[in-house]
Every structure is written in structure tokens, then in C-alpha cells.
Coordinates of C-alpha atoms and ligand atoms in Angstrom, one line a residue:
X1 CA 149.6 -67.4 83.2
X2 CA 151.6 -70.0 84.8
X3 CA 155.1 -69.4 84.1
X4 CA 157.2 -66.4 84.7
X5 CA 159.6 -67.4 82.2
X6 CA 159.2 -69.5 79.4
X7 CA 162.5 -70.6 77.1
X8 CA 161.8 -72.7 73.8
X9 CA 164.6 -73.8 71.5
X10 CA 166.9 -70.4 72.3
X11 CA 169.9 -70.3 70.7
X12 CA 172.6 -67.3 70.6
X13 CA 175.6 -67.6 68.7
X14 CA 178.6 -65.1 68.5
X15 CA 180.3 -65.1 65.2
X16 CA 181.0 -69.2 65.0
X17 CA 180.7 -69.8 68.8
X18 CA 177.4 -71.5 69.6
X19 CA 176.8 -69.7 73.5
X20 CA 173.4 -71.1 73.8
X21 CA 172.7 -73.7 71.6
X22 CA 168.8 -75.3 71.7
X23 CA 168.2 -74.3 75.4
X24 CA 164.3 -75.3 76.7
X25 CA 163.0 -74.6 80.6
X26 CA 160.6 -72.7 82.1
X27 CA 160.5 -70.7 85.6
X28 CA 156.9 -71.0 87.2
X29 CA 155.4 -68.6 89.2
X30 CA 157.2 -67.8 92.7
X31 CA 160.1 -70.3 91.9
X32 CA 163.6 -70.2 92.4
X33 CA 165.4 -71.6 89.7
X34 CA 169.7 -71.9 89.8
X35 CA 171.3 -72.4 86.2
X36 CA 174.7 -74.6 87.2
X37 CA 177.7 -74.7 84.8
X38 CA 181.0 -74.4 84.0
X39 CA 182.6 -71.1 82.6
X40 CA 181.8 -70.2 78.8
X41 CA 178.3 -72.1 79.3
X42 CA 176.0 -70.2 78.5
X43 CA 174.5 -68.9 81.3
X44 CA 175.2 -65.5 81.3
X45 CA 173.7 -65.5 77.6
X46 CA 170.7 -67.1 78.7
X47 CA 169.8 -64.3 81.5
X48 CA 170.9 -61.5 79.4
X49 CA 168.5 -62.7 76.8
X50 CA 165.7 -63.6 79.2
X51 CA 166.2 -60.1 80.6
X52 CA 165.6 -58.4 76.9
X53 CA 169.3 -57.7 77.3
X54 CA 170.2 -59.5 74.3
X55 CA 167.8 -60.3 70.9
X56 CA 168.1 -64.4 70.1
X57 CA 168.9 -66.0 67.0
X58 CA 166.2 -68.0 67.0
X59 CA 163.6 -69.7 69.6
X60 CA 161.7 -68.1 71.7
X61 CA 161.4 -66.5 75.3
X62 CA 158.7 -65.1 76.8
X63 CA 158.8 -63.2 80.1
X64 CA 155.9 -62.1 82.3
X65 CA 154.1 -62.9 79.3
X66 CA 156.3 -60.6 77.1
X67 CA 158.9 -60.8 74.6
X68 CA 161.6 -59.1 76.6
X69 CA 163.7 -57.6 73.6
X70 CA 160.8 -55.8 72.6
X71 CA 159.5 -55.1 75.8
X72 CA 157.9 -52.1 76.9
X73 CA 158.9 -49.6 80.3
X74 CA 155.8 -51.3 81.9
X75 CA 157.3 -54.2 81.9
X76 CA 161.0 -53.6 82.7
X77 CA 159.2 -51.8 86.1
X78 CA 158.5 -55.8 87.1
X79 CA 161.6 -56.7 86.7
X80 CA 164.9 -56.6 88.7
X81 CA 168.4 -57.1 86.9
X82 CA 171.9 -58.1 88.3
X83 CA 174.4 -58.9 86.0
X84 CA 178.4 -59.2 86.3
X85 CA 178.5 -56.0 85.3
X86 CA 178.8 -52.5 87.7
X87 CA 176.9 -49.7 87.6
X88 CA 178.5 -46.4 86.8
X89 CA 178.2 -44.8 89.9
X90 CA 181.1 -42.5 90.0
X91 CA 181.7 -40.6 93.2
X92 CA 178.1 -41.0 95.1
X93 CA 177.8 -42.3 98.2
X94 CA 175.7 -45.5 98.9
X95 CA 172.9 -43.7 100.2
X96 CA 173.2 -41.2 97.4
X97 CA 173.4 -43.9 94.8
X98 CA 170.4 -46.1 96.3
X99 CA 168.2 -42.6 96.2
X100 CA 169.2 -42.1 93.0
X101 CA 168.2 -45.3 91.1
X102 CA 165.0 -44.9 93.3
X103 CA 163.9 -42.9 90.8
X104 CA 163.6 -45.1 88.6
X105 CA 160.7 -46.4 90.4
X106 CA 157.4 -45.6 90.8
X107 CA 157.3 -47.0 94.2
X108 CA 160.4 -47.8 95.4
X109 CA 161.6 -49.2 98.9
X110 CA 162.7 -47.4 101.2
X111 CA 166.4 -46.9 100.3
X112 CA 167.4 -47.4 104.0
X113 CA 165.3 -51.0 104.1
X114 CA 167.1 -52.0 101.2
X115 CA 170.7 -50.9 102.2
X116 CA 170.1 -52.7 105.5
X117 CA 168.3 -55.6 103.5
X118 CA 172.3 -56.0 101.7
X119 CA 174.3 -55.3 105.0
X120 CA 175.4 -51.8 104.3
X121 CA 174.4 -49.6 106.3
X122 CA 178.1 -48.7 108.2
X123 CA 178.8 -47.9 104.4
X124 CA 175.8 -45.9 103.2
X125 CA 178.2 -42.7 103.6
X126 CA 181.1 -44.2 102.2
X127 CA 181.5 -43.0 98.2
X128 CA 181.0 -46.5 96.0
X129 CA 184.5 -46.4 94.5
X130 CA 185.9 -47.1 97.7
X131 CA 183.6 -50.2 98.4
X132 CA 185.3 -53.8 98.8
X133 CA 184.7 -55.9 95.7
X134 CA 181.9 -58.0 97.9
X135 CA 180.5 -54.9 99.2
X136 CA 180.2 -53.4 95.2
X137 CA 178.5 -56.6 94.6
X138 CA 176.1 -56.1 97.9
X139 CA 174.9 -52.6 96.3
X140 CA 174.4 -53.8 93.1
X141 CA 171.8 -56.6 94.2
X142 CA 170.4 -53.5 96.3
X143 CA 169.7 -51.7 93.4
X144 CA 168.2 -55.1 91.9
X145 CA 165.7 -54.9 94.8
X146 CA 164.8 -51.5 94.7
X147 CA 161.6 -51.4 92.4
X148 CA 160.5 -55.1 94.4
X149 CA 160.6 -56.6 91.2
X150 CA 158.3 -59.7 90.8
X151 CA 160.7 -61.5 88.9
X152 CA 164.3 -61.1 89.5
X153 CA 167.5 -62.2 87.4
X154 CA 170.8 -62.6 89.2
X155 CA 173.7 -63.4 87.6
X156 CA 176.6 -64.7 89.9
X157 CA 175.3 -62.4 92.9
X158 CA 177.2 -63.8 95.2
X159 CA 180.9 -63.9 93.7
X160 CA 183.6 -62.1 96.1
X161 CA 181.3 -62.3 99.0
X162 CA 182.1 -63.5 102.5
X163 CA 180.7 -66.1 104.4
X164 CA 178.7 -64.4 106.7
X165 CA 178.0 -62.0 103.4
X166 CA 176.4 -65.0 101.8
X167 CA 174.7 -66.0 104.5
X168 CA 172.6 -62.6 104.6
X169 CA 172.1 -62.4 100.6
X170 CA 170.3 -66.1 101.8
X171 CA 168.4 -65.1 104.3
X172 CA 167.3 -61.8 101.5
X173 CA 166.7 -64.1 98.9
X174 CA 164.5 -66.4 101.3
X175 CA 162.5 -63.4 102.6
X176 CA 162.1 -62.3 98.8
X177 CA 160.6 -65.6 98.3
X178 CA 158.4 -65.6 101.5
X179 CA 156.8 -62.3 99.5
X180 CA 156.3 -64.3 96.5
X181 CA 159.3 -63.3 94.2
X182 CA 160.6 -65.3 91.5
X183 CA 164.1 -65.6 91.0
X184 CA 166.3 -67.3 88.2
X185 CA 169.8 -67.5 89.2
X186 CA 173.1 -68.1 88.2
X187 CA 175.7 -69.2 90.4
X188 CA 178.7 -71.4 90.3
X189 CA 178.2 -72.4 94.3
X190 CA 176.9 -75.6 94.5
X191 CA 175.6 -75.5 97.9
X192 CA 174.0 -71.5 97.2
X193 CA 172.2 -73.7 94.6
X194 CA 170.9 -76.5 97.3
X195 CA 170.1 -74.0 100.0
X196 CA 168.2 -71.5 97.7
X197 CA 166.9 -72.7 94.4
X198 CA 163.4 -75.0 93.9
X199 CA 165.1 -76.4 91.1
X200 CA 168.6 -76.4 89.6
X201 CA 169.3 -76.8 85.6
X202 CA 172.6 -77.8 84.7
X203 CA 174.1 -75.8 81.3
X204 CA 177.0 -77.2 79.6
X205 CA 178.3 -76.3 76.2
X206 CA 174.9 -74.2 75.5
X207 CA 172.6 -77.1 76.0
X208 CA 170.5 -77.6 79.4
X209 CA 171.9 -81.0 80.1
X210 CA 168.4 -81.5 82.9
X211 CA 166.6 -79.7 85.3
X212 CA 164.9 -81.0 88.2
X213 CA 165.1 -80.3 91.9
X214 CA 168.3 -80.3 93.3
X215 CA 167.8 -84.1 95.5
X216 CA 166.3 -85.4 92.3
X217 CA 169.2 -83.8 89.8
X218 CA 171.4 -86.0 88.2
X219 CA 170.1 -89.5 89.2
X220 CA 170.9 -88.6 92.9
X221 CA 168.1 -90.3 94.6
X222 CA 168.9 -93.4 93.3
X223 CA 173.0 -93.6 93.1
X224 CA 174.7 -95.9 95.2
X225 CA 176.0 -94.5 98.9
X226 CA 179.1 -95.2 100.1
X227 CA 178.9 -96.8 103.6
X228 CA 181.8 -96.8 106.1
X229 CA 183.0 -98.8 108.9
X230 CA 186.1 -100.1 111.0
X231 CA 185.6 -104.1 111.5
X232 CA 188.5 -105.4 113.4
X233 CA 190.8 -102.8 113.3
X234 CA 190.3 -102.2 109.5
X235 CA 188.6 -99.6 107.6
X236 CA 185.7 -100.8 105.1
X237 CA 183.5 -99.1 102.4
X238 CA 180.7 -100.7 100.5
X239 CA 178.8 -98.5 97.8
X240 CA 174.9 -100.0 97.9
X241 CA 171.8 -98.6 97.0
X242 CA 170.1 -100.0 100.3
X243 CA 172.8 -98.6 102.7
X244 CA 169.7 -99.4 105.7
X245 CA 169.8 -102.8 104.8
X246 CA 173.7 -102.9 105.2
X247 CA 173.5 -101.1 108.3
X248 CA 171.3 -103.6 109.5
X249 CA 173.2 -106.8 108.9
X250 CA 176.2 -104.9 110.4
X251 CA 174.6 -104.2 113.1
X252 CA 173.8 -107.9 113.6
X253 CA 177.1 -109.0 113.2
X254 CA 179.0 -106.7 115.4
X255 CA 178.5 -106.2 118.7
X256 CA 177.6 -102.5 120.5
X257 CA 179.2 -99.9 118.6
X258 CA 180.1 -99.7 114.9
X259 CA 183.3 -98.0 115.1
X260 CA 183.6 -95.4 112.0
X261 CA 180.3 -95.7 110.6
X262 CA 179.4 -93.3 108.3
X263 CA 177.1 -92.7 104.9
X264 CA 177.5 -90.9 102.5
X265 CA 175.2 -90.1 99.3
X266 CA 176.1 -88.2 96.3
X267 CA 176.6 -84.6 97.0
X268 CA 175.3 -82.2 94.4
X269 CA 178.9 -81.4 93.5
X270 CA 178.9 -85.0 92.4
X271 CA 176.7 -85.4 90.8
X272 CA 177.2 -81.8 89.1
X273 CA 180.9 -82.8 88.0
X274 CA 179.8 -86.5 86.6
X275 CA 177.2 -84.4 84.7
X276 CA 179.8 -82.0 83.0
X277 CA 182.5 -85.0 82.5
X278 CA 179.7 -86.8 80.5
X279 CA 179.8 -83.9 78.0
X280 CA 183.3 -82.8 78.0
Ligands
ATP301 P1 180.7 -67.8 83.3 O1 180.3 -68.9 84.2 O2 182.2 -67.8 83.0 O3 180.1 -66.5 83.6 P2 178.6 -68.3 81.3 O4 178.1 -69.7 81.4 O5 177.8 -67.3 81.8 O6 180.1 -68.3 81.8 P3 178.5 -66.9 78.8 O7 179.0 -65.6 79.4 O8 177.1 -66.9 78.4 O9 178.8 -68.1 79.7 O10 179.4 -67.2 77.5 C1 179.1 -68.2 76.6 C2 180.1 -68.2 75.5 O11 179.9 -67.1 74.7 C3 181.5 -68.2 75.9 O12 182.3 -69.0 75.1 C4 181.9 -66.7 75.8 O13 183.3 -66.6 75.5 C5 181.1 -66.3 74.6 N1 180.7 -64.9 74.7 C6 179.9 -64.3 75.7 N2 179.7 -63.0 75.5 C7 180.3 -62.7 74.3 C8 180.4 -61.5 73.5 N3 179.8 -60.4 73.9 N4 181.1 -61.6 72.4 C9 181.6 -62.8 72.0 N5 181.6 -63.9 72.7 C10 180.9 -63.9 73.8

């Protein structure tokens, strides 16, 4: 088996609105994979049905091999799930609520690792009601991690967290990958995207619009960069495809320094936003 997830012509519709509408990709083995796009997508949709959370209308999905919807517990054990929503968790602690799900598990983590694995630990006595939004969202991809799923689904894991927060879930995710882990995220952070994911796929209106890697995505390799420069006392910019060539005959023409030079190419954002324009 070469993929872990494999998604052929899925569509889900709810009453008249079309949320996924024809969507193909698959997620190989030990891949990340970020699903980009604007609110209302489809993304959410697509994750809940890869995760057997939802039945399709038509198309297929396989996960792990299986047909999630009808999967059986065996399965579910290999997976891990984070969605938007929260766990019921009432008034246990964070240790209390970590040991708890661990039973779910046949072999669990340790419930310390992972609580330390989320940056929680000066909360694990602290009841769950009383966590900050980010650290509610910390806990919940805890208990995602518990079982060391080989496939996990994130949806939006990172919304309402801090910087330094973020940073950490990165450094997670990384080490989840370094264990072989495959993950297929959402997430509407562009740069989470280009620091995690193998390959992004870009959802707009129910459709995947392409999916390639994220320096590939869009065109980006080969659109223009815009080169800057101050040539007596005045600012330039010049948007080539060979921005080493310009620098070059700049560098010919002007003497020492090139005051202001700078290049930029495409960032993912744009071409992310150019993407979604092109549909809207
Ligand atoms: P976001 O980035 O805002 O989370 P998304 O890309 O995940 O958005 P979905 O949540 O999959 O998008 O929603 C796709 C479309 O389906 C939206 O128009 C949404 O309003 C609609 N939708 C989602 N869930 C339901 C539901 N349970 N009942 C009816 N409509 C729904």
C-alpha cells in the first residue's frame, strides 16, 4: 500500500450547498499534506469524511486501506482525530482528562510525555474549563497523540495559539514526522503550511484548485521577482524572471554598493490569494 489516504471524485453536499464538490488527492505514506482555503471551502468536510466522520455522496475515500465510514475499532486505534470541535471534559483536570482518554488505548503514551509534548505541564492540575482558549486547543491535539496514531488529521490545530505556542506544536509535528507519522492538515496559516507540510493543496469552492509542494504551488518557481534598487537617489523595481541576470548588469553599471537592493519572489500568500481571486 502506498498511500495513507486516497480521495477520488468526493463530493458532499448539504441540502443545495455543494461543500465538496469533485475533490481528488492522495496522502502517501509518512507525508504531510496542508489543505489551504478560504472559509466555507470545504476543508473541514473533507477531513471529517476522510476520518469516517461523515458518509459521502458519492466518490470514494479510502483510508489505511479502509473505507473509513464503515471502518472497524481496529482501525480507528491507527488513527488520531482533531477537529474544531472540544471534547466534553467537564470538570477534570488535565492530567485527569489525558488518563482518561488513555484508555481508549491499548498502548498509550505516557500521559506525562504527551502533556509535556503540548506544553502543559504547569496546567496538568488545572480543571480544563478553566484553560485559555490556546491551551484547550493544546489538550485536544494531546489527546490526538495519545494512541501515536499512524495517520493523524488535524483540523485548524493551531487556531488561538501563541507564537511561541506554535512554535512548539512545530517542533511536535516535526518530531511526529521524524517517527514516521502521516499527517493531513488543515490550516489557514500560510507560513504553518510552508514550514510543515510536504505538500500543500489549495480548496476553493469544493474543488482542489492543485496540489504540489509548497515552492512548486501556484506557478511559484517560475513567476516573475520583483527586484529593487536606489540608482541616483531614486527607488527602482523591475519584475524579471532572471532577477541574477539583472543583478549582474546592475552590478556592472554601478559602482561599489547597490544601495536598496533587494529581491523578492512570490510568497506562498501570493500566490495562495492569486489562486482564490482566479475562482472568486
Ligand atoms: P473553515 O475554514 O471556515 O473551517 P472549511 O473549508 O472547513 O471552512 P467546511 O466547514 O467544510 O469548510 O464547510 C463547507 C460548506 O459547507 C460551508 O458553506 C458550510 O457553511 C457548509 N457546512 C458545513 N457543515 C455543515 C452542516 N453540518 N450543515 C450544513 N452546512 C454545513
Amino acid at each position: 500500500m502506498a498511500f495513507a489516504v486516497e480521495v477520488h471524485e468526493l463530493r458532499k453536499a448539504y441540502g443545495s450547498r455543494r461543500a465538496v464538490d469533485g475533490v481528488d488527492f492522495t496522502v502517501e505514506l509518512g507525508e504531510i499534506v496542508a489543505l489551504l482555503g478560504p472559509n466555507g471551502a470545504g476543508k473541514t468536510t473533507t477531513v471529517e469524511m476522510c476520518a469516517g466522520f461523515r458518509r459521502p455522496d458519492s466518490g470514494s475515500v479510502r483510508v489505511l486501506g479502509t473505507e473509513p465510514f464503515r471502518a472497524p475499532a481496529t482501525w480507528k486505534a491507527r488513527i488520531g482525530v482533531v477537529t474544531q470541535q472540544t471534547t466534553d471534559l467537564k470538570e477534570l483536570t488535565v492530567a485527569q482528562a489525558v488518563w482518561a482518554i488513555s484508555g481508549c488505548y491499548g498502548t498509550p503514551r505516557p500521559a506525562a510525555e504527551v502533556i509535556e509534548a503540548v506544553g502543559l505541564t504547569e496546567q496538568s492540575d488545572q480543571r480544563c474549563e478553566l484553560l485559555s482558549g490556546g491551551q484547550r486547543r493544546r489538550l485536544e491535539v494531546a489527546l490526538g497523540i495519545l494512541g501515536s496514531p499512524e495517520l493523524l488529521f488535524l483540523d485548524e490545530p493551531t487556531t488561538g495559539f501563541d507564537p511561541e505556542a506554535r512554535r512548539m506544536f512545530w517542533s511536535l509535528i516535526e518530531q511526529l514526522r521524524a517517527d514516521g507519522t502521516t499527517i493531513l492538515l488543515t490550516t489557514h496559516y500560510l507560513d504553518e503550511a510552508e514550514h510543515l507540510a510536504d505538500r500543500v493543496g489549495v480548496i476553493a469552492a469544493g474543488r482542489m484548485l492543485e496540489i504540489n509542494t509548497p515552492e512548486l504551488i501556484g506557478g511559484r518557481a517560475g513567476a516573475l521577482s520583483a527586484v529593487s534598487w536606489v540608482e541616483d537617489g531614486h527607488p527602482h523595481t523591475e519584475h524579471t524572471a532572471t532577477p541574477t541576470e539583472l543583478v549582474r548588469r546592475l552590478a556592472a553599471r554601478i559602482d561599489g554598493e547597490i544601495v536598496g537592493l533587494s529581491i523578492a519572489r512570490p510568497t506562498l500568500e501570493d500566490v495562495y490569494v492569486r489562486m482564490i481571486n482566479e475562482v472568486e
